[in-house]
mmCIF file of C-alpha atoms in Angstrom:
data_model
loop_
_atom_site.group_PDB
_atom_site.id
_atom_site.type_symbol
_atom_site.label_atom_id
_atom_site.label_comp_id
_atom_site.label_asym_id
_atom_site.label_seq_id
_atom_site.Cartn_x
_atom_site.Cartn_y
_atom_site.Cartn_z
ATOM 1 C CA UNK S 1 65.774 131.015 141.045
ATOM 2 C CA UNK S 2 65.487 132.627 137.644
ATOM 3 C CA UNK S 3 63.127 132.420 134.698
ATOM 4 C CA UNK S 4 63.970 132.509 130.997
ATOM 5 C CA UNK S 5 61.213 132.876 128.418
ATOM 6 C CA UNK S 6 62.574 131.329 125.205
ATOM 7 C CA UNK S 7 60.246 130.844 122.205
ATOM 8 C CA UNK S 8 60.605 127.385 120.686
ATOM 9 C CA UNK S 9 62.828 126.097 123.494
ATOM 10 C CA UNK S 10 63.643 122.377 123.464
ATOM 11 C CA UNK S 11 64.826 120.131 126.305
ATOM 12 C CA UNK S 12 68.121 119.231 124.607
ATOM 13 C CA UNK S 13 68.978 122.932 124.086
ATOM 14 C CA UNK S 14 68.479 123.574 127.797
ATOM 15 C CA UNK S 15 70.581 120.547 128.735
ATOM 16 C CA UNK S 16 73.413 122.004 126.626
ATOM 17 C CA UNK S 17 72.985 125.463 128.216
ATOM 18 C CA UNK S 18 73.066 123.843 131.662
ATOM 19 C CA UNK S 19 76.315 122.035 130.716
ATOM 20 C CA UNK S 20 77.847 125.382 129.752
ATOM 21 C CA UNK S 21 76.677 126.941 133.028
ATOM 22 C CA UNK S 22 78.428 124.160 134.916
ATOM 23 C CA UNK S 23 81.664 124.936 133.074
ATOM 24 C CA UNK S 24 81.558 128.593 134.158
ATOM 25 C CA UNK S 25 79.850 128.375 137.563
ATOM 26 C CA UNK S 26 82.993 128.451 139.720
ATOM 27 C CA UNK S 27 84.255 131.651 138.091
ATOM 28 C CA UNK S 28 81.186 133.426 139.471
ATOM 29 C CA UNK S 29 80.905 131.626 142.835
ATOM 30 C CA UNK S 30 77.806 129.756 141.696
ATOM 31 C CA UNK S 31 76.497 126.210 142.024
ATOM 32 C CA UNK S 32 73.931 125.344 139.329
ATOM 33 C CA UNK S 33 71.708 122.903 141.210
ATOM 34 C CA UNK S 34 69.019 122.066 138.628
ATOM 35 C CA UNK S 35 66.416 123.447 136.247
ATOM 36 C CA UNK S 36 62.854 122.914 135.029
ATOM 37 C CA UNK S 37 61.773 123.252 131.401
ATOM 38 C CA UNK S 38 58.278 123.527 129.960
ATOM 39 C CA UNK S 39 58.401 123.285 126.169
ATOM 40 C CA UNK S 40 54.678 124.034 125.800
ATOM 41 C CA UNK S 41 54.891 127.250 127.859
ATOM 42 C CA UNK S 42 58.359 128.071 126.443
ATOM 43 C CA UNK S 43 59.845 128.669 129.881
ATOM 44 C CA UNK S 44 62.960 127.606 131.796
ATOM 45 C CA UNK S 45 63.486 127.972 135.559
ATOM 46 C CA UNK S 46 66.985 127.559 137.015
ATOM 47 C CA UNK S 47 67.848 126.947 140.676
ATOM 48 C CA UNK S 48 71.296 128.285 141.529
ATOM 49 C CA UNK S 49 73.198 128.702 144.784
ATOM 50 C CA UNK S 50 74.852 132.080 144.163
ATOM 51 C CA UNK S 51 76.242 135.041 146.144
ATOM 52 C CA UNK S 52 73.844 137.492 144.495
ATOM 53 C CA UNK S 53 71.601 138.069 141.467
ATOM 54 C CA UNK S 54 74.416 139.758 139.531
ATOM 55 C CA UNK S 55 76.554 136.628 139.665
ATOM 56 C CA UNK S 56 73.709 134.582 138.169
ATOM 57 C CA UNK S 57 73.202 137.011 135.283
ATOM 58 C CA UNK S 58 76.946 137.252 134.577
ATOM 59 C CA UNK S 59 77.408 133.478 134.590
ATOM 60 C CA UNK S 60 74.504 132.930 132.180
ATOM 61 C CA UNK S 61 75.761 135.726 129.943
ATOM 62 C CA UNK S 62 79.253 134.256 129.676
ATOM 63 C CA UNK S 63 78.097 130.639 129.362
ATOM 64 C CA UNK S 64 75.440 130.935 126.657
ATOM 65 C CA UNK S 65 74.015 134.476 126.526
ATOM 66 C CA UNK S 66 70.529 133.632 127.836
ATOM 67 C CA UNK S 67 69.830 136.526 130.216
ATOM 68 C CA UNK S 68 67.150 135.791 132.850
ATOM 69 C CA UNK S 69 63.842 137.632 132.564
ATOM 70 C CA UNK S 70 63.691 137.762 136.368
ATOM 71 C CA UNK S 71 65.700 136.481 139.347
ATOM 72 C CA UNK S 72 64.372 136.051 142.903
ATOM 73 C CA UNK S 73 65.904 134.816 146.145
ATOM 74 C CA UNK S 74 64.385 131.536 147.366
ATOM 75 C CA UNK S 75 64.748 129.040 150.169
ATOM 76 C CA UNK S 76 65.804 125.680 148.724
ATOM 77 C CA UNK S 77 63.624 123.727 151.175
ATOM 78 C CA UNK S 78 60.612 125.731 149.995
ATOM 79 C CA UNK S 79 61.513 124.980 146.370
ATOM 80 C CA UNK S 80 61.656 121.281 147.229
ATOM 81 C CA UNK S 81 58.284 121.471 148.978
ATOM 82 C CA UNK S 82 56.645 123.064 145.929
ATOM 83 C CA UNK S 83 58.462 121.238 143.130
ATOM 84 C CA UNK S 84 59.591 117.978 144.680
ATOM 85 C CA UNK S 85 63.338 118.267 144.060
ATOM 86 C CA UNK S 86 66.311 120.645 144.150
ATOM 87 C CA UNK S 87 68.725 118.569 142.058
ATOM 88 C CA UNK S 88 68.503 116.973 138.609
ATOM 89 C CA UNK S 89 66.179 113.941 138.362
ATOM 90 C CA UNK S 90 68.239 110.836 139.084
ATOM 91 C CA UNK S 91 66.472 108.820 136.369
ATOM 92 C CA UNK S 92 67.001 111.364 133.554
ATOM 93 C CA UNK S 93 68.319 109.666 130.378
ATOM 94 C CA UNK S 94 71.800 110.432 129.024
ATOM 95 C CA UNK S 95 72.027 111.357 125.336
ATOM 96 C CA UNK S 96 74.700 110.025 122.952
ATOM 97 C CA UNK S 97 76.740 113.191 123.473
ATOM 98 C CA UNK S 98 76.667 112.820 127.258
ATOM 99 C CA UNK S 99 73.901 115.295 128.094
ATOM 100 C CA UNK S 100 71.382 114.560 130.816
ATOM 101 C CA UNK S 101 68.155 115.520 129.008
ATOM 102 C CA UNK S 102 64.806 115.920 130.754
ATOM 103 C CA UNK S 103 61.659 117.979 130.261
ATOM 104 C CA UNK S 104 60.235 118.496 133.744
ATOM 105 C CA UNK S 105 57.869 121.505 133.934
ATOM 106 C CA UNK S 106 57.600 123.669 137.052
ATOM 107 C CA UNK S 107 53.937 124.573 136.514
ATOM 108 C CA UNK S 108 52.032 123.624 139.681
ATOM 109 C CA UNK S 109 48.447 123.512 140.889
ATOM 110 C CA UNK S 110 48.124 125.047 144.347
ATOM 111 C CA UNK S 111 45.341 124.266 146.778
ATOM 112 C CA UNK S 112 45.034 127.066 149.345
ATOM 113 C CA UNK S 113 42.805 126.979 152.417
ATOM 114 C CA UNK S 114 41.924 129.717 154.877
ATOM 115 C CA UNK S 115 40.244 129.526 158.275
ATOM 116 C CA UNK S 116 39.455 131.911 161.101
ATOM 117 C CA UNK S 117 42.550 133.191 162.888
ATOM 118 C CA UNK S 118 43.200 130.657 165.729
ATOM 119 C CA UNK S 119 43.648 133.526 168.217
ATOM 120 C CA UNK S 120 40.181 134.849 167.384
ATOM 121 C CA UNK S 121 38.704 131.343 167.379
ATOM 122 C CA UNK S 122 40.056 130.657 170.875
ATOM 123 C CA UNK S 123 38.682 133.989 172.055
ATOM 124 C CA UNK S 124 35.254 133.068 170.651
ATOM 125 C CA UNK S 125 35.039 129.403 171.660
ATOM 126 C CA UNK S 126 37.622 128.893 174.389
ATOM 127 C CA UNK S 127 40.971 127.139 174.049
ATOM 128 C CA UNK S 128 39.726 123.564 174.401
ATOM 129 C CA UNK S 129 36.922 123.689 171.831
ATOM 130 C CA UNK S 130 39.001 125.726 169.368
ATOM 131 C CA UNK S 131 41.971 123.357 169.640
ATOM 132 C CA UNK S 132 39.709 120.351 169.094
ATOM 133 C CA UNK S 133 38.129 121.904 166.002
ATOM 134 C CA UNK S 134 41.468 122.937 164.501
ATOM 135 C CA UNK S 135 43.049 119.558 165.235
ATOM 136 C CA UNK S 136 40.181 117.695 163.518
ATOM 137 C CA UNK S 137 40.309 120.080 160.553
ATOM 138 C CA UNK S 138 44.090 119.663 160.221
ATOM 139 C CA UNK S 139 43.770 115.871 160.371
ATOM 140 C CA UNK S 140 41.160 115.805 157.589
ATOM 141 C CA UNK S 141 43.263 118.029 155.342
ATOM 142 C CA UNK S 142 46.519 116.132 155.893
ATOM 143 C CA UNK S 143 44.847 112.774 155.336
ATOM 144 C CA UNK S 144 43.525 113.932 151.965
ATOM 145 C CA UNK S 145 46.810 115.601 150.960
ATOM 146 C CA UNK S 146 48.486 112.208 151.447
ATOM 147 C CA UNK S 147 45.717 110.321 149.645
ATOM 148 C CA UNK S 148 45.785 112.548 146.554
ATOM 149 C CA UNK S 149 49.551 112.948 146.275
ATOM 150 C CA UNK S 150 49.878 116.588 147.271
ATOM 151 C CA UNK S 151 52.868 118.197 148.941
ATOM 152 C CA UNK S 152 52.213 120.300 152.038
ATOM 153 C CA UNK S 153 54.192 123.500 151.554
ATOM 154 C CA UNK S 154 52.937 125.666 154.365
ATOM 155 C CA UNK S 155 50.672 125.562 157.399
ATOM 156 C CA UNK S 156 50.587 128.752 159.416
ATOM 157 C CA UNK S 157 47.643 127.969 161.672
ATOM 158 C CA UNK S 158 45.013 129.779 159.615
ATOM 159 C CA UNK S 159 45.399 127.780 156.423
ATOM 160 C CA UNK S 160 47.377 125.453 154.179
ATOM 161 C CA UNK S 161 49.263 125.789 150.899
ATOM 162 C CA UNK S 162 49.478 122.454 149.054
ATOM 163 C CA UNK S 163 51.290 121.788 145.774
ATOM 164 C CA UNK S 164 50.118 119.346 143.091
ATOM 165 C CA UNK S 165 51.475 118.497 139.657
ATOM 166 C CA UNK S 166 48.020 117.234 138.617
ATOM 167 C CA UNK S 167 45.018 119.569 138.371
ATOM 168 C CA UNK S 168 42.580 116.665 138.699
ATOM 169 C CA UNK S 169 44.237 115.441 141.904
ATOM 170 C CA UNK S 170 44.214 118.949 143.372
ATOM 171 C CA UNK S 171 40.496 119.395 142.641
ATOM 172 C CA UNK S 172 39.653 115.888 143.861
ATOM 173 C CA UNK S 173 41.546 116.619 147.084
ATOM 174 C CA UNK S 174 39.649 119.887 147.565
ATOM 175 C CA UNK S 175 36.339 118.099 146.990
ATOM 176 C CA UNK S 176 37.228 115.308 149.416
ATOM 177 C CA UNK S 177 38.110 117.848 152.121
ATOM 178 C CA UNK S 178 34.899 119.786 151.498
ATOM 179 C CA UNK S 179 32.730 116.644 151.636
ATOM 180 C CA UNK S 180 34.436 115.150 154.681
ATOM 181 C CA UNK S 181 34.402 118.344 156.739
ATOM 182 C CA UNK S 182 31.010 118.630 158.483
ATOM 183 C CA UNK S 183 29.109 121.772 157.519
ATOM 184 C CA UNK S 184 28.907 122.808 161.164
ATOM 185 C CA UNK S 185 32.684 122.584 161.531
ATOM 186 C CA UNK S 186 33.305 124.431 158.257
ATOM 187 C CA UNK S 187 31.026 127.216 159.427
ATOM 188 C CA UNK S 188 32.657 127.473 162.859
ATOM 189 C CA UNK S 189 36.170 127.788 161.472
ATOM 190 C CA UNK S 190 34.987 129.654 158.334
ATOM 191 C CA UNK S 191 36.784 127.240 156.001
ATOM 192 C CA UNK S 192 37.576 128.633 152.539
ATOM 193 C CA UNK S 193 39.209 126.645 149.721
ATOM 194 C CA UNK S 194 40.642 127.856 146.410
ATOM 195 C CA UNK S 195 42.593 126.113 143.647
ATOM 196 C CA UNK S 196 44.875 128.111 141.357
ATOM 197 C CA UNK S 197 47.772 127.334 139.013
ATOM 198 C CA UNK S 198 50.991 129.083 138.090
ATOM 199 C CA UNK S 199 54.758 129.201 137.740
ATOM 200 C CA UNK S 200 57.357 129.677 140.521
ATOM 201 C CA UNK S 201 58.759 132.996 139.240
ATOM 202 C CA UNK S 202 56.440 135.639 137.833
ATOM 203 C CA UNK S 203 56.163 139.315 138.832
ATOM 204 C CA UNK S 204 56.265 138.699 142.591
ATOM 205 C CA UNK S 205 59.528 138.542 144.554
ATOM 206 C CA UNK S 206 58.261 135.399 146.326
ATOM 207 C CA UNK S 207 58.177 131.816 145.099
ATOM 208 C CA UNK S 208 54.727 131.182 143.559
ATOM 209 C CA UNK S 209 53.832 134.524 145.165
ATOM 210 C CA UNK S 210 51.239 135.618 142.613
ATOM 211 C CA UNK S 211 49.595 132.197 142.446
ATOM 212 C CA UNK S 212 49.242 132.015 146.238
ATOM 213 C CA UNK S 213 48.078 135.620 146.588
ATOM 214 C CA UNK S 214 45.391 135.219 143.944
ATOM 215 C CA UNK S 215 44.200 131.974 145.544
ATOM 216 C CA UNK S 216 43.972 133.813 148.887
ATOM 217 C CA UNK S 217 41.889 136.521 147.216
ATOM 218 C CA UNK S 218 39.654 133.847 145.687
ATOM 219 C CA UNK S 219 39.137 132.521 149.219
ATOM 220 C CA UNK S 220 37.893 135.987 150.207
ATOM 221 C CA UNK S 221 35.004 135.815 147.748
ATOM 222 C CA UNK S 222 34.100 132.134 148.176
ATOM 223 C CA UNK S 223 30.694 131.881 149.835
ATOM 224 C CA UNK S 224 28.452 129.045 151.082
ATOM 225 C CA UNK S 225 31.279 126.536 151.333
ATOM 226 C CA UNK S 226 32.067 126.620 147.622
ATOM 227 C CA UNK S 227 35.544 125.806 146.287
ATOM 228 C CA UNK S 228 36.855 128.742 144.247
ATOM 229 C CA UNK S 229 38.301 127.395 141.011
ATOM 230 C CA UNK S 230 40.534 129.485 138.749
ATOM 231 C CA UNK S 231 39.783 129.324 135.026
ATOM 232 C CA UNK S 232 43.290 127.963 134.334
ATOM 233 C CA UNK S 233 42.531 124.980 136.588
ATOM 234 C CA UNK S 234 39.046 124.440 135.141
ATOM 235 C CA UNK S 235 40.620 124.106 131.669
ATOM 236 C CA UNK S 236 42.931 121.345 132.921
ATOM 237 C CA UNK S 237 40.372 119.042 134.530
ATOM 238 C CA UNK S 238 37.963 116.642 132.870
ATOM 239 C CA UNK S 239 34.561 118.226 132.374
ATOM 240 C CA UNK S 240 32.762 115.288 133.983
ATOM 241 C CA UNK S 241 34.668 115.880 137.238
ATOM 242 C CA UNK S 242 33.463 119.465 137.298
ATOM 243 C CA UNK S 243 29.892 118.728 136.180
ATOM 244 C CA UNK S 244 29.338 115.868 138.637
ATOM 245 C CA UNK S 245 30.044 118.071 141.667
ATOM 246 C CA UNK S 246 29.155 121.428 140.130
ATOM 247 C CA UNK S 247 27.295 122.615 143.257
ATOM 248 C CA UNK S 248 30.552 122.619 145.235
ATOM 249 C CA UNK S 249 32.390 125.012 142.899
ATOM 250 C CA UNK S 250 32.646 128.733 142.446
ATOM 251 C CA UNK S 251 33.839 128.765 138.844
ATOM 252 C CA UNK S 252 35.596 132.042 138.075
ATOM 253 C CA UNK S 253 35.432 133.312 134.514
ATOM 254 C CA UNK S 254 38.437 135.170 133.036
ATOM 255 C CA UNK S 255 36.609 138.520 133.329
ATOM 256 C CA UNK S 256 35.905 137.796 137.020
ATOM 257 C CA UNK S 257 39.591 137.056 137.555
ATOM 258 C CA UNK S 258 40.628 140.255 135.815
ATOM 259 C CA UNK S 259 38.317 142.272 138.067
ATOM 260 C CA UNK S 260 39.462 140.441 141.202
ATOM 261 C CA UNK S 261 43.111 141.119 140.360
ATOM 262 C CA UNK S 262 42.332 144.764 139.642
ATOM 263 C CA UNK S 263 40.352 145.359 142.853
ATOM 264 C CA UNK S 264 42.798 143.661 145.199
ATOM 265 C CA UNK S 265 45.864 144.782 143.273
ATOM 266 C CA UNK S 266 44.952 148.438 143.811
ATOM 267 C CA UNK S 267 44.202 147.764 147.484
ATOM 268 C CA UNK S 268 47.590 146.056 147.863
ATOM 269 C CA UNK S 269 49.313 149.078 146.331
ATOM 270 C CA UNK S 270 47.540 151.706 148.427
ATOM 271 C CA UNK S 271 46.282 150.316 151.768
ATOM 272 C CA UNK S 272 48.999 152.029 153.812
ATOM 273 C CA UNK S 273 48.102 155.463 152.397
ATOM 274 C CA UNK S 274 45.605 157.092 154.765
ATOM 275 C CA UNK S 275 44.660 159.567 152.019
ATOM 276 C CA UNK S 276 43.598 156.773 149.661
ATOM 277 C CA UNK S 277 39.803 156.962 149.708
ATOM 278 C CA UNK S 278 36.843 155.872 147.601
ATOM 279 C CA UNK S 279 37.463 158.566 145.001
ATOM 280 C CA UNK S 280 41.075 157.425 144.613
ATOM 281 C CA UNK S 281 39.906 153.817 144.365
ATOM 282 C CA UNK S 282 37.637 154.802 141.456
ATOM 283 C CA UNK S 283 40.505 156.601 139.719
ATOM 284 C CA UNK S 284 42.918 153.704 140.287
ATOM 285 C CA UNK S 285 40.495 151.198 138.753
ATOM 286 C CA UNK S 286 39.365 153.599 135.983
ATOM 287 C CA UNK S 287 35.712 153.222 136.993
ATOM 288 C CA UNK S 288 32.971 155.609 138.007
ATOM 289 C CA UNK S 289 31.612 155.391 141.541
ATOM 290 C CA UNK S 290 28.484 153.541 140.399
ATOM 291 C CA UNK S 291 30.493 151.099 138.251
ATOM 292 C CA UNK S 292 32.911 150.338 141.050
ATOM 293 C CA UNK S 293 30.074 149.841 143.523
ATOM 294 C CA UNK S 294 28.106 147.549 141.214
ATOM 295 C CA UNK S 295 31.076 145.380 140.206
ATOM 296 C CA UNK S 296 32.576 145.177 143.693
ATOM 297 C CA UNK S 297 29.303 144.121 145.313
ATOM 298 C CA UNK S 298 28.635 141.561 142.565
ATOM 299 C CA UNK S 299 32.053 139.951 143.001
ATOM 300 C CA UNK S 300 32.823 140.328 146.718
ATOM 301 C CA UNK S 301 29.378 141.022 148.275
ATOM 302 C CA UNK S 302 30.887 144.157 149.835
ATOM 303 C CA UNK S 303 30.655 147.796 148.729
ATOM 304 C CA UNK S 304 34.065 149.278 147.872
ATOM 305 C CA UNK S 305 34.387 151.399 151.028
ATOM 306 C CA UNK S 306 33.757 148.312 153.203
ATOM 307 C CA UNK S 307 36.189 146.265 151.113
ATOM 308 C CA UNK S 308 38.889 148.907 151.626
ATOM 309 C CA UNK S 309 38.259 149.061 155.371
ATOM 310 C CA UNK S 310 38.224 145.268 155.760
ATOM 311 C CA UNK S 311 41.435 144.987 153.747
ATOM 312 C CA UNK S 312 43.165 147.491 156.027
ATOM 313 C CA UNK S 313 41.922 145.670 159.129
ATOM 314 C CA UNK S 314 43.244 142.389 157.757
ATOM 315 C CA UNK S 315 46.625 144.001 157.060
ATOM 316 C CA UNK S 316 46.651 145.563 160.540
ATOM 317 C CA UNK S 317 46.176 142.106 162.021
ATOM 318 C CA UNK S 318 49.037 140.786 159.880
ATOM 319 C CA UNK S 319 51.277 143.592 161.153
ATOM 320 C CA UNK S 320 50.412 142.690 164.741
ATOM 321 C CA UNK S 321 51.371 139.081 164.100
ATOM 322 C CA UNK S 322 54.793 140.062 162.781
ATOM 323 C CA UNK S 323 55.932 142.025 165.818
ATOM 324 C CA UNK S 324 54.591 143.832 168.859
ATOM 325 C CA UNK S 325 53.152 147.228 167.906
ATOM 326 C CA UNK S 326 51.453 149.935 169.911
ATOM 327 C CA UNK S 327 47.977 150.886 168.731
ATOM 328 C CA UNK S 328 49.030 154.308 167.445
ATOM 329 C CA UNK S 329 51.692 152.745 165.209
ATOM 330 C CA UNK S 330 49.290 150.071 163.929
ATOM 331 C CA UNK S 331 46.722 152.775 163.143
ATOM 332 C CA UNK S 332 49.239 154.792 161.157
ATOM 333 C CA UNK S 333 50.829 151.841 159.353
ATOM 334 C CA UNK S 334 47.508 150.343 158.232
ATOM 335 C CA UNK S 335 46.099 153.518 156.693
ATOM 336 C CA UNK S 336 43.683 154.617 159.431
ATOM 337 C CA UNK S 337 43.729 158.265 160.474
ATOM 338 C CA UNK S 338 42.344 157.844 163.993
ATOM 339 C CA UNK S 339 43.264 155.300 166.678
ATOM 340 C CA UNK S 340 39.758 155.506 168.139
ATOM 341 C CA UNK S 341 38.156 154.814 164.745
ATOM 342 C CA UNK S 342 40.589 151.954 164.081
ATOM 343 C CA UNK S 343 39.782 150.457 167.501
ATOM 344 C CA UNK S 344 36.041 150.767 166.845
ATOM 345 C CA UNK S 345 36.310 149.095 163.425
ATOM 346 C CA UNK S 346 38.574 146.320 164.730
ATOM 347 C CA UNK S 347 36.192 145.568 167.608
ATOM 348 C CA UNK S 348 33.180 145.487 165.281
ATOM 349 C CA UNK S 349 34.828 143.102 162.803
ATOM 350 C CA UNK S 350 36.726 140.757 165.135
ATOM 351 C CA UNK S 351 34.784 140.989 168.387
ATOM 352 C CA UNK S 352 37.639 142.201 170.598
ATOM 353 C CA UNK S 353 39.797 145.267 171.057
ATOM 354 C CA UNK S 354 43.108 145.404 169.159
ATOM 355 C CA UNK S 355 45.046 145.617 172.436
ATOM 356 C CA UNK S 356 43.309 142.453 173.642
ATOM 357 C CA UNK S 357 44.254 140.731 170.381
ATOM 358 C CA UNK S 358 47.878 141.776 170.850
ATOM 359 C CA UNK S 359 47.915 140.440 174.409
ATOM 360 C CA UNK S 360 46.409 137.107 173.324
ATOM 361 C CA UNK S 361 48.816 136.887 170.415
ATOM 362 C CA UNK S 362 52.013 137.586 172.334
#
């Protein structure tokens, strides 16, 4: 999938460019499956079955000269889950000159949920009670996804990613889930909900990668059962919807979002580096120690050193889920300098030793 940013782009111009791509696709071993165009945001996203990124760029260059701003590898089934199709809309009108013209934007509203890791939940509550809780939670979420017209993209056990084309439907779905889920259940599974919006190809190498990652980070700071709402989503929904259920929302302002991206962006860049400490964190964010402390606590409720440690522990757990590691390797790869200190921190945060977690996991 590629993205073209074209000021003043019109649907008919893209239809003509797509026709030219089709004329040249076989020369480059490509199959131009479909595209999405958003005239308001001046963006075009093309889905192409191609041998490599170079073939895509060369085909576009020869066909019409529009060089992609970025190209990423995607799974077509994932594209369909997010965007609802992988071929041209069947009902698109045909112009007088034989072009299939449509203006179908790829901008999506994503509802992201997070819960306690099922392995940890089963360790805390026992298999039977944990399975019952998770099954009830999953049923409530899937019922509301269906009711509000969402598309379930991903469910990895500790959360959902759901795609909507309507911001109002996404927020209504989040509210319905929050209201239907008993407070006691939400607390037991530590349910977090965030709603964000974005395009399929941005800076990340993953489809909707930045939108999902930021929603996950919003989940980290959501407290007291509130739904974290990105400012881009708030702008798209009717004010009466927001005002009526205001108590359920954590409404992020643009300056909050900038700080959240900065704090977690620098952690994402540096968590593997065992030498990255509080002083480096200050330098990376261009803040003094007191500024960083004040802003981090206000936004995340954690001081920066605790935020860094918790982030590394979370990443260590992700590494363990990907493949079987020994504790020394996990310690090194997650930025801890001592296996004993890593074990102590892991036990304090998650309530079990890392080796026990590995055994339960595998």
